[in-house]
PDB file of C-alpha atoms and ligand atoms in Angstrom:
ATOM      1  CA  MET A  36     267.114 -24.855 -32.375  1.00 83.00           C
ATOM      2  CA  PRO A  37     267.038 -27.863 -29.981  1.00 91.00           C
ATOM      3  CA  THR A  38     266.892 -31.202 -31.743  1.00 96.00           C
ATOM      4  CA  LEU A  39     265.457 -34.582 -30.910  1.00 98.00           C
ATOM      5  CA  ALA A  40     269.053 -35.817 -30.486  1.00 98.00           C
ATOM      6  CA  ASP A  41     269.599 -33.219 -27.696  1.00 97.00           C
ATOM      7  CA  VAL A  42     266.504 -34.453 -25.858  1.00 97.00           C
ATOM      8  CA  VAL A  43     267.427 -38.115 -26.302  1.00 98.00           C
ATOM      9  CA  GLU A  44     270.875 -37.431 -24.837  1.00 97.00           C
ATOM     10  CA  VAL A  45     269.342 -35.952 -21.685  1.00 97.00           C
ATOM     11  CA  LEU A  46     266.749 -38.742 -21.423  1.00 98.00           C
ATOM     12  CA  GLU A  47     269.453 -41.386 -21.718  1.00 98.00           C
ATOM     13  CA  SER A  48     271.644 -39.805 -19.080  1.00 97.00           C
ATOM     14  CA  ALA A  49     268.723 -40.043 -16.612  1.00 97.00           C
ATOM     15  CA  TYR A  50     267.338 -43.365 -17.896  1.00 98.00           C
ATOM     16  CA  ASP A  51     270.254 -45.321 -19.307  1.00 98.00           C
ATOM     17  CA  PRO A  52     268.911 -47.851 -21.873  1.00 98.00           C
ATOM     18  CA  ARG A  53     271.467 -50.370 -20.570  1.00 97.00           C
ATOM     19  CA  TRP A  54     269.464 -50.568 -17.326  1.00 97.00           C
ATOM     20  CA  ALA A  55     266.416 -51.945 -19.185  1.00 97.00           C
ATOM     21  CA  GLU A  56     265.452 -55.617 -18.878  1.00 95.00           C
ATOM     22  CA  SER A  57     266.624 -57.821 -21.755  1.00 95.00           C
ATOM     23  CA  TRP A  58     262.993 -58.424 -22.885  1.00 96.00           C
ATOM     24  CA  ASP A  59     262.195 -54.715 -22.973  1.00 97.00           C
ATOM     25  CA  ALA A  60     262.089 -52.320 -25.955  1.00 96.00           C
ATOM     26  CA  VAL A  61     263.202 -48.827 -24.928  1.00 97.00           C
ATOM     27  CA  GLY A  62     264.558 -45.790 -26.735  1.00 97.00           C
ATOM     28  CA  LEU A  63     263.537 -43.908 -29.849  1.00 98.00           C
ATOM     29  CA  VAL A  64     260.588 -45.507 -31.670  1.00 97.00           C
ATOM     30  CA  CYS A  65     260.096 -42.896 -34.365  1.00 96.00           C
ATOM     31  CA  GLY A  66     261.443 -39.481 -35.256  1.00 97.00           C
ATOM     32  CA  ASP A  67     264.530 -38.070 -36.954  1.00 97.00           C
ATOM     33  CA  PRO A  68     267.296 -37.166 -34.475  1.00 97.00           C
ATOM     34  CA  SER A  69     267.914 -33.945 -36.409  1.00 97.00           C
ATOM     35  CA  GLN A  70     264.313 -32.708 -36.189  1.00 97.00           C
ATOM     36  CA  PRO A  71     263.609 -29.689 -33.976  1.00 97.00           C
ATOM     37  CA  VAL A  72     261.915 -30.275 -30.608  1.00 97.00           C
ATOM     38  CA  THR A  73     260.417 -27.503 -28.507  1.00 97.00           C
ATOM     39  CA  LYS A  74     257.312 -29.150 -27.017  1.00 98.00           C
ATOM     40  CA  ILE A  75     257.435 -32.516 -25.223  1.00 98.00           C
ATOM     41  CA  LEU A  76     254.398 -34.427 -23.985  1.00 98.00           C
ATOM     42  CA  PHE A  77     254.878 -37.055 -21.235  1.00 98.00           C
ATOM     43  CA  ALA A  78     252.389 -39.941 -20.986  1.00 98.00           C
ATOM     44  CA  VAL A  79     252.205 -43.501 -19.652  1.00 98.00           C
ATOM     45  CA  ASP A  80     250.780 -45.190 -22.753  1.00 98.00           C
ATOM     46  CA  PRO A  81     251.428 -44.719 -26.486  1.00 98.00           C
ATOM     47  CA  VAL A  82     247.747 -44.867 -27.461  1.00 98.00           C
ATOM     48  CA  ALA A  83     245.513 -42.948 -29.883  1.00 97.00           C
ATOM     49  CA  ALA A  84     244.121 -40.544 -27.249  1.00 97.00           C
ATOM     50  CA  VAL A  85     247.668 -39.517 -26.302  1.00 98.00           C
ATOM     51  CA  ALA A  86     248.715 -39.095 -29.951  1.00 98.00           C
ATOM     52  CA  ASP A  87     245.613 -36.920 -30.536  1.00 98.00           C
ATOM     53  CA  GLU A  88     246.536 -34.820 -27.498  1.00 98.00           C
ATOM     54  CA  ALA A  89     250.076 -34.416 -28.866  1.00 98.00           C
ATOM     55  CA  VAL A  90     248.742 -33.312 -32.269  1.00 98.00           C
ATOM     56  CA  SER A  91     246.309 -30.770 -30.851  1.00 98.00           C
ATOM     57  CA  TRP A  92     248.916 -29.335 -28.444  1.00 98.00           C
ATOM     58  CA  GLY A  93     251.519 -29.151 -31.225  1.00 98.00           C
ATOM     59  CA  ALA A  94     254.014 -31.501 -29.532  1.00 98.00           C
ATOM     60  CA  ASP A  95     257.236 -32.444 -31.319  1.00 98.00           C
ATOM     61  CA  LEU A  96     257.901 -35.461 -29.100  1.00 98.00           C
ATOM     62  CA  ILE A  97     255.978 -37.857 -26.872  1.00 98.00           C
ATOM     63  CA  VAL A  98     257.892 -39.588 -24.087  1.00 98.00           C
ATOM     64  CA  THR A  99     255.984 -42.639 -22.850  1.00 98.00           C
ATOM     65  CA  HIS A 100     256.644 -45.202 -20.158  1.00 98.00           C
ATOM     66  CA  HIS A 101     255.196 -48.177 -22.034  1.00 98.00           C
ATOM     67  CA  PRO A 102     256.670 -49.394 -25.344  1.00 98.00           C
ATOM     68  CA  LEU A 103     254.524 -49.312 -28.487  1.00 97.00           C
ATOM     69  CA  TYR A 104     256.092 -52.461 -29.937  1.00 96.00           C
ATOM     70  CA  LEU A 105     257.306 -54.552 -27.010  1.00 94.00           C
ATOM     71  CA  ARG A 106     257.401 -57.727 -29.104  1.00 92.00           C
ATOM     72  CA  GLY A 107     258.528 -56.205 -32.406  1.00 89.00           C
ATOM     73  CA  THR A 108     256.591 -56.005 -35.648  1.00 94.00           C
ATOM     74  CA  THR A 109     256.970 -56.647 -39.345  1.00 95.00           C
ATOM     75  CA  SER A 110     254.602 -53.859 -40.424  1.00 96.00           C
ATOM     76  CA  VAL A 111     253.607 -50.323 -39.497  1.00 96.00           C
ATOM     77  CA  ALA A 112     250.774 -50.260 -42.072  1.00 97.00           C
ATOM     78  CA  ALA A 113     247.778 -48.203 -40.965  1.00 97.00           C
ATOM     79  CA  THR A 114     245.704 -51.367 -40.772  1.00 97.00           C
ATOM     80  CA  THR A 115     246.196 -51.803 -37.016  1.00 96.00           C
ATOM     81  CA  PHE A 116     245.877 -49.308 -34.162  1.00 97.00           C
ATOM     82  CA  LYS A 117     249.632 -49.381 -33.672  1.00 97.00           C
ATOM     83  CA  GLY A 118     250.330 -48.747 -37.345  1.00 97.00           C
ATOM     84  CA  ARG A 119     247.795 -45.911 -37.388  1.00 98.00           C
ATOM     85  CA  LEU A 120     249.526 -44.378 -34.385  1.00 98.00           C
ATOM     86  CA  VAL A 121     252.896 -44.477 -36.182  1.00 98.00           C
ATOM     87  CA  HIS A 122     251.268 -42.802 -39.210  1.00 98.00           C
ATOM     88  CA  THR A 123     249.699 -40.079 -37.046  1.00 98.00           C
ATOM     89  CA  LEU A 124     253.054 -39.369 -35.427  1.00 98.00           C
ATOM     90  CA  ILE A 125     255.104 -39.277 -38.626  1.00 98.00           C
ATOM     91  CA  LYS A 126     252.536 -37.186 -40.545  1.00 98.00           C
ATOM     92  CA  ASN A 127     252.646 -34.633 -37.739  1.00 98.00           C
ATOM     93  CA  ASP A 128     256.440 -34.680 -37.232  1.00 97.00           C
ATOM     94  CA  ILE A 129     256.072 -36.060 -33.718  1.00 98.00           C
ATOM     95  CA  GLY A 130     258.765 -38.343 -32.330  1.00 98.00           C
ATOM     96  CA  LEU A 131     258.093 -41.152 -29.843  1.00 98.00           C
ATOM     97  CA  TYR A 132     260.539 -42.181 -27.145  1.00 98.00           C
ATOM     98  CA  THR A 133     260.107 -44.907 -24.491  1.00 98.00           C
ATOM     99  CA  ALA A 134     261.727 -45.119 -21.054  1.00 98.00           C
ATOM    100  CA  HIS A 135     260.316 -48.266 -19.425  1.00 98.00           C
ATOM    101  CA  THR A 136     262.189 -50.695 -17.154  1.00 97.00           C
ATOM    102  CA  ASN A 137     265.232 -48.387 -17.337  1.00 98.00           C
ATOM    103  CA  ALA A 138     263.025 -45.681 -15.726  1.00 98.00           C
ATOM    104  CA  ASP A 139     261.703 -48.203 -13.170  1.00 98.00           C
ATOM    105  CA  VAL A 140     265.193 -48.839 -11.794  1.00 97.00           C
ATOM    106  CA  ALA A 141     266.553 -45.286 -12.149  1.00 98.00           C
ATOM    107  CA  ASP A 142     267.412 -43.061  -9.177  1.00 96.00           C
ATOM    108  CA  PRO A 143     265.030 -41.269  -9.005  1.00 97.00           C
ATOM    109  CA  GLY A 144     262.722 -43.618 -10.851  1.00 97.00           C
ATOM    110  CA  VAL A 145     259.077 -44.539 -11.263  1.00 98.00           C
ATOM    111  CA  SER A 146     258.593 -45.862  -7.729  1.00 98.00           C
ATOM    112  CA  ASP A 147     260.192 -42.805  -6.064  1.00 98.00           C
ATOM    113  CA  ALA A 148     257.451 -40.654  -7.561  1.00 98.00           C
ATOM    114  CA  LEU A 149     254.817 -43.214  -6.527  1.00 98.00           C
ATOM    115  CA  ALA A 150     256.170 -43.314  -2.956  1.00 98.00           C
ATOM    116  CA  ARG A 151     255.959 -39.529  -2.616  1.00 98.00           C
ATOM    117  CA  ALA A 152     252.482 -39.465  -4.202  1.00 98.00           C
ATOM    118  CA  VAL A 153     251.087 -41.834  -1.565  1.00 98.00           C
ATOM    119  CA  GLY A 154     252.658 -39.875   1.295  1.00 98.00           C
ATOM    120  CA  LEU A 155     255.971 -41.551   2.148  1.00 97.00           C
ATOM    121  CA  THR A 156     258.507 -39.135   3.574  1.00 93.00           C
ATOM    122  CA  GLY A 157     262.192 -39.367   4.415  1.00 86.00           C
ATOM    123  CA  PRO A 158     264.724 -41.550   2.647  1.00 95.00           C
ATOM    124  CA  LEU A 159     263.571 -44.182   0.157  1.00 97.00           C
ATOM    125  CA  VAL A 160     265.576 -47.306  -0.641  1.00 97.00           C
ATOM    126  CA  PRO A 161     265.031 -49.783  -3.478  1.00 98.00           C
ATOM    127  CA  LEU A 162     262.896 -52.787  -2.531  1.00 98.00           C
ATOM    128  CA  SER A 163     264.997 -54.925  -4.873  1.00 97.00           C
ATOM    129  CA  PRO A 164     268.359 -53.179  -5.409  1.00 97.00           C
ATOM    130  CA  ALA A 165     270.170 -53.464  -8.743  1.00 95.00           C
ATOM    131  CA  ALA A 166     273.200 -55.768  -8.566  1.00 92.00           C
ATOM    132  CA  ASP A 167     275.594 -53.183  -9.999  1.00 91.00           C
ATOM    133  CA  ASP A 168     274.362 -50.159  -8.021  1.00 94.00           C
ATOM    134  CA  PRO A 169     272.303 -50.511  -4.825  1.00 93.00           C
ATOM    135  CA  ARG A 170     270.990 -46.939  -5.127  1.00 95.00           C
ATOM    136  CA  ARG A 171     269.003 -48.083  -8.140  1.00 97.00           C
ATOM    137  CA  GLY A 172     266.498 -50.922  -8.352  1.00 97.00           C
ATOM    138  CA  LEU A 173     262.864 -51.989  -8.431  1.00 97.00           C
ATOM    139  CA  GLY A 174     260.278 -50.661  -5.992  1.00 98.00           C
ATOM    140  CA  ARG A 175     260.940 -48.420  -3.016  1.00 98.00           C
ATOM    141  CA  VAL A 176     260.647 -48.833   0.751  1.00 98.00           C
ATOM    142  CA  GLY A 177     259.971 -45.855   2.984  1.00 98.00           C
ATOM    143  CA  SER A 178     257.983 -44.715   5.971  1.00 97.00           C
ATOM    144  CA  LEU A 179     254.924 -42.684   6.791  1.00 98.00           C
ATOM    145  CA  PRO A 180     255.607 -39.729   9.117  1.00 97.00           C
ATOM    146  CA  ALA A 181     253.401 -41.399  11.745  1.00 97.00           C
ATOM    147  CA  PRO A 182     251.603 -44.742  12.040  1.00 98.00           C
ATOM    148  CA  MET A 183     248.069 -44.834  10.669  1.00 98.00           C
ATOM    149  CA  SER A 184     245.440 -47.471  10.003  1.00 98.00           C
ATOM    150  CA  LEU A 185     245.544 -49.410   6.753  1.00 97.00           C
ATOM    151  CA  ARG A 186     242.130 -47.874   5.998  1.00 98.00           C
ATOM    152  CA  ASP A 187     243.450 -44.311   6.402  1.00 98.00           C
ATOM    153  CA  PHE A 188     246.608 -45.050   4.422  1.00 98.00           C
ATOM    154  CA  ALA A 189     244.517 -46.446   1.561  1.00 98.00           C
ATOM    155  CA  ARG A 190     242.383 -43.293   1.573  1.00 98.00           C
ATOM    156  CA  GLN A 191     245.512 -41.121   1.580  1.00 98.00           C
ATOM    157  CA  ALA A 192     246.977 -43.139  -1.309  1.00 98.00           C
ATOM    158  CA  ALA A 193     243.725 -42.794  -3.262  1.00 98.00           C
ATOM    159  CA  ARG A 194     243.850 -39.018  -2.799  1.00 98.00           C
ATOM    160  CA  GLY A 195     247.495 -38.867  -3.876  1.00 98.00           C
ATOM    161  CA  LEU A 196     247.031 -40.893  -7.064  1.00 98.00           C
ATOM    162  CA  PRO A 197     245.071 -39.812 -10.132  1.00 97.00           C
ATOM    163  CA  GLY A 198     241.521 -41.123 -10.228  1.00 96.00           C
ATOM    164  CA  THR A 199     240.648 -44.240 -12.229  1.00 95.00           C
ATOM    165  CA  ALA A 200     237.463 -46.272 -12.645  1.00 94.00           C
ATOM    166  CA  GLY A 201     238.649 -49.087 -10.398  1.00 89.00           C
ATOM    167  CA  GLY A 202     240.201 -47.052  -7.580  1.00 92.00           C
ATOM    168  CA  LEU A 203     242.203 -48.998  -5.001  1.00 96.00           C
ATOM    169  CA  ARG A 204     241.592 -52.525  -3.689  1.00 96.00           C
ATOM    170  CA  VAL A 205     242.768 -53.292  -0.179  1.00 95.00           C
ATOM    171  CA  ALA A 206     243.557 -56.735   1.254  1.00 94.00           C
ATOM    172  CA  GLY A 207     244.013 -57.078   4.990  1.00 92.00           C
ATOM    173  CA  ASP A 208     242.553 -55.843   8.270  1.00 93.00           C
ATOM    174  CA  PRO A 209     241.512 -52.200   7.626  1.00 95.00           C
ATOM    175  CA  GLY A 210     242.263 -51.354  11.260  1.00 95.00           C
ATOM    176  CA  ARG A 211     245.817 -52.691  11.104  1.00 94.00           C
ATOM    177  CA  GLU A 212     248.447 -50.071  11.931  1.00 96.00           C
ATOM    178  CA  VAL A 213     250.907 -49.360   9.121  1.00 97.00           C
ATOM    179  CA  ARG A 214     254.070 -47.271   8.960  1.00 97.00           C
ATOM    180  CA  ARG A 215     256.755 -49.025   6.872  1.00 97.00           C
ATOM    181  CA  VAL A 216     255.548 -49.159   3.284  1.00 98.00           C
ATOM    182  CA  ALA A 217     256.838 -50.761   0.080  1.00 98.00           C
ATOM    183  CA  VAL A 218     255.600 -49.524  -3.289  1.00 98.00           C
ATOM    184  CA  SER A 219     256.254 -50.622  -6.842  1.00 98.00           C
ATOM    185  CA  GLY A 220     254.843 -48.900  -9.916  1.00 98.00           C
ATOM    186  CA  GLY A 221     253.179 -51.210 -12.443  1.00 97.00           C
ATOM    187  CA  ALA A 222     252.761 -54.977 -12.088  1.00 96.00           C
ATOM    188  CA  GLY A 223     254.255 -55.938  -8.722  1.00 95.00           C
ATOM    189  CA  ASP A 224     253.514 -59.663  -8.464  1.00 93.00           C
ATOM    190  CA  SER A 225     257.154 -60.599  -8.777  1.00 94.00           C
ATOM    191  CA  LEU A 226     258.057 -58.483  -5.740  1.00 96.00           C
ATOM    192  CA  LEU A 227     255.535 -59.970  -3.287  1.00 94.00           C
ATOM    193  CA  GLY A 228     258.107 -62.258  -1.656  1.00 94.00           C
ATOM    194  CA  THR A 229     260.643 -59.430  -1.498  1.00 96.00           C
ATOM    195  CA  ALA A 230     258.092 -57.156   0.176  1.00 96.00           C
ATOM    196  CA  ARG A 231     257.382 -59.829   2.793  1.00 93.00           C
ATOM    197  CA  ALA A 232     261.116 -60.339   3.408  1.00 94.00           C
ATOM    198  CA  ALA A 233     261.563 -56.558   3.768  1.00 96.00           C
ATOM    199  CA  GLY A 234     259.272 -56.655   6.812  1.00 95.00           C
ATOM    200  CA  VAL A 235     257.036 -53.812   5.657  1.00 96.00           C
ATOM    201  CA  ASP A 236     253.497 -53.306   6.974  1.00 96.00           C
ATOM    202  CA  VAL A 237     251.888 -52.803   3.570  1.00 97.00           C
ATOM    203  CA  PHE A 238     252.860 -53.266  -0.076  1.00 97.00           C
ATOM    204  CA  LEU A 239     251.197 -51.010  -2.666  1.00 98.00           C
ATOM    205  CA  THR A 240     251.461 -52.016  -6.315  1.00 98.00           C
ATOM    206  CA  ALA A 241     249.273 -52.946  -9.312  1.00 98.00           C
ATOM    207  CA  ASP A 242     247.970 -55.969 -11.226  1.00 97.00           C
ATOM    208  CA  LEU A 243     247.820 -58.324  -8.245  1.00 97.00           C
ATOM    209  CA  ARG A 244     245.983 -61.641  -8.644  1.00 95.00           C
ATOM    210  CA  HIS A 245     243.674 -63.616  -6.387  1.00 95.00           C
ATOM    211  CA  HIS A 246     245.887 -66.508  -5.297  1.00 94.00           C
ATOM    212  CA  PRO A 247     249.019 -64.627  -4.271  1.00 90.00           C
ATOM    213  CA  ALA A 248     246.888 -61.941  -2.604  1.00 92.00           C
ATOM    214  CA  SER A 249     244.750 -64.537  -0.794  1.00 92.00           C
ATOM    215  CA  GLU A 250     247.821 -66.339   0.536  1.00 90.00           C
ATOM    216  CA  PHE A 251     249.313 -63.046   1.689  1.00 87.00           C
ATOM    217  CA  ILE A 252     246.201 -62.115   3.595  1.00 88.00           C
ATOM    218  CA  GLU A 253     245.952 -65.511   5.287  1.00 90.00           C
ATOM    219  CA  ALA A 254     249.587 -65.154   6.371  1.00 87.00           C
ATOM    220  CA  ALA A 255     249.075 -61.544   7.460  1.00 84.00           C
ATOM    221  CA  ALA A 256     246.170 -62.628   9.677  1.00 84.00           C
ATOM    222  CA  ASP A 257     248.713 -64.888  11.438  1.00 86.00           C
ATOM    223  CA  GLY A 258     250.931 -61.847  11.938  1.00 81.00           C
ATOM    224  CA  ASP A 259     253.293 -62.794   9.114  1.00 81.00           C
ATOM    225  CA  GLY A 260     253.583 -60.352   6.273  1.00 90.00           C
ATOM    226  CA  PRO A 261     252.236 -57.100   4.897  1.00 95.00           C
ATOM    227  CA  ALA A 262     248.771 -56.003   3.890  1.00 95.00           C
ATOM    228  CA  LEU A 263     248.309 -55.338   0.181  1.00 97.00           C
ATOM    229  CA  ILE A 264     246.959 -52.417  -1.816  1.00 98.00           C
ATOM    230  CA  ASP A 265     246.279 -52.958  -5.500  1.00 98.00           C
ATOM    231  CA  ALA A 266     246.011 -49.729  -7.504  1.00 98.00           C
ATOM    232  CA  ALA A 267     245.366 -49.128 -11.199  1.00 98.00           C
ATOM    233  CA  HIS A 268     248.517 -49.864 -13.205  1.00 98.00           C
ATOM    234  CA  TRP A 269     248.342 -46.505 -15.021  1.00 98.00           C
ATOM    235  CA  ALA A 270     247.829 -44.584 -11.765  1.00 98.00           C
ATOM    236  CA  THR A 271     250.933 -46.071 -10.124  1.00 98.00           C
ATOM    237  CA  GLU A 272     253.177 -44.948 -12.991  1.00 98.00           C
ATOM    238  CA  TRP A 273     251.584 -41.579 -13.765  1.00 98.00           C
ATOM    239  CA  PRO A 274     253.302 -39.698 -10.870  1.00 98.00           C
ATOM    240  CA  TRP A 275     256.671 -40.401 -12.523  1.00 98.00           C
ATOM    241  CA  LEU A 276     255.759 -38.310 -15.565  1.00 98.00           C
ATOM    242  CA  ALA A 277     256.145 -35.006 -13.716  1.00 98.00           C
ATOM    243  CA  ASP A 278     259.559 -36.119 -12.407  1.00 98.00           C
ATOM    244  CA  ALA A 279     260.680 -37.106 -15.894  1.00 98.00           C
ATOM    245  CA  ALA A 280     259.422 -33.817 -17.352  1.00 98.00           C
ATOM    246  CA  ARG A 281     261.334 -31.878 -14.689  1.00 98.00           C
ATOM    247  CA  ILE A 282     264.531 -33.886 -15.203  1.00 97.00           C
ATOM    248  CA  VAL A 283     264.413 -33.421 -18.983  1.00 97.00           C
ATOM    249  CA  ALA A 284     263.629 -29.701 -18.776  1.00 97.00           C
ATOM    250  CA  SER A 285     266.412 -29.035 -16.270  1.00 97.00           C
ATOM    251  CA  GLY A 286     268.909 -31.237 -18.141  1.00 97.00           C
ATOM    252  CA  LEU A 287     268.220 -29.288 -21.325  1.00 96.00           C
ATOM    253  CA  ALA A 288     268.271 -25.940 -19.492  1.00 96.00           C
ATOM    254  CA  ALA A 289     271.791 -26.812 -18.290  1.00 95.00           C
ATOM    255  CA  LYS A 290     272.789 -26.944 -21.965  1.00 94.00           C
ATOM    256  CA  GLY A 291     271.099 -23.603 -22.604  1.00 94.00           C
ATOM    257  CA  ILE A 292     268.103 -25.237 -24.292  1.00 94.00           C
ATOM    258  CA  ASN A 293     264.570 -24.315 -23.321  1.00 94.00           C
ATOM    259  CA  VAL A 294     261.671 -26.641 -24.068  1.00 96.00           C
ATOM    260  CA  GLU A 295     258.045 -26.677 -23.066  1.00 97.00           C
ATOM    261  CA  THR A 296     256.877 -29.836 -21.260  1.00 98.00           C
ATOM    262  CA  ARG A 297     253.416 -31.101 -20.481  1.00 98.00           C
ATOM    263  CA  VAL A 298     252.193 -34.127 -18.526  1.00 98.00           C
ATOM    264  CA  SER A 299     249.206 -35.798 -20.159  1.00 98.00           C
ATOM    265  CA  GLU A 300     246.216 -36.065 -17.855  1.00 97.00           C
ATOM    266  CA  THR A 301     244.403 -38.373 -20.249  1.00 96.00           C
ATOM    267  CA  VAL A 302     243.479 -41.475 -18.231  1.00 96.00           C
ATOM    268  CA  THR A 303     244.680 -44.450 -20.265  1.00 96.00           C
ATOM    269  CA  ASP A 304     244.227 -47.202 -17.690  1.00 95.00           C
ATOM    270  CA  ALA A 305     242.837 -50.297 -19.391  1.00 94.00           C
ATOM    271  CA  TRP A 306     239.872 -50.543 -16.980  1.00 94.00           C
ATOM    272  CA  THR A 307     237.416 -47.810 -17.891  1.00 93.00           C
ATOM    273  CA  THR A 308     234.310 -48.545 -15.847  1.00 93.00           C
ATOM    274  CA  THR A 309     232.953 -50.802 -13.119  1.00 90.00           C
ATOM    275  CA  ALA A 310     229.560 -52.374 -12.466  1.00 88.00           C
ATOM    276  CA  GLU A 311     227.967 -53.168  -9.131  1.00 78.00           C
ATOM    277  CA  CYS A 312     226.324 -56.561  -8.791  1.00 72.00           C
ATOM    278  CA  GLU A 313     222.566 -56.060  -8.404  1.00 71.00           C
ATOM    279  CA  GLU A 314     221.042 -57.117  -5.112  1.00 68.00           C
ATOM    280  CA  THR A 315     218.769 -60.145  -5.572  1.00 61.00           C
ATOM    281  CA  THR A 316     215.682 -60.304  -3.387  1.00 57.00           C
TER     282      THR A 316
HETATM  283 ZN1   ZN B  37     253.689 -50.299 -16.538  1.00 64.31          ZN
END
């Protein structure tokens, strides 16, 4: 019978915990390494809807991208939503494992899956290579098979990513031709300068703010720098789940272990609806 320890070994050979940022909290959150695992659910967020999905599917393990306790805790009492989640998992013999910034910088990692989802083809290189191994790193740079307008690329990206309430926001001339593209799953603010230095035509990421985006667009209008596409944080990381599920299943199969994997389609982006401003007459 495959155990949680077998699965963790495969996860850590693909997403080495040593690659995680020092502020991060990755690895096994709950579960006994000796417990049997035959069904693994992959999800972006460790939230109640995902735990409920794991219970009803009969999962033995949830692998999430985001940590449950990024800043630590002194209690897992069922008096908070996080404590209740831990109780749900333990009562149902479900383990929880997190691969976060170590999955971002892996090869292949979170942004490889994002790049393919939005239509980049050919080789991908890290936007910000890791110091110890340039094949790994944050973000990816690649190309579209042929130039297209920013408007058409945004539509293609929207089709390639899972739907969310907010959709995509685009900054820049919609008619601008784009071909070289940088992407980074999750919050990409810190890579704006790197994307500009990389000379790409457009940078697609999430969680962008007004001032950096405004300055980028002013500079782009002067012919200096990429257009921006801001997608839902959850949507930019979701494509990685299928990659991770495949890597885990094939890594276990190589050891003669068969598991069932499932990618959660529960939308757990924080933004759940939008409202149009009413026209005033
Ligand atoms: Zn994230």
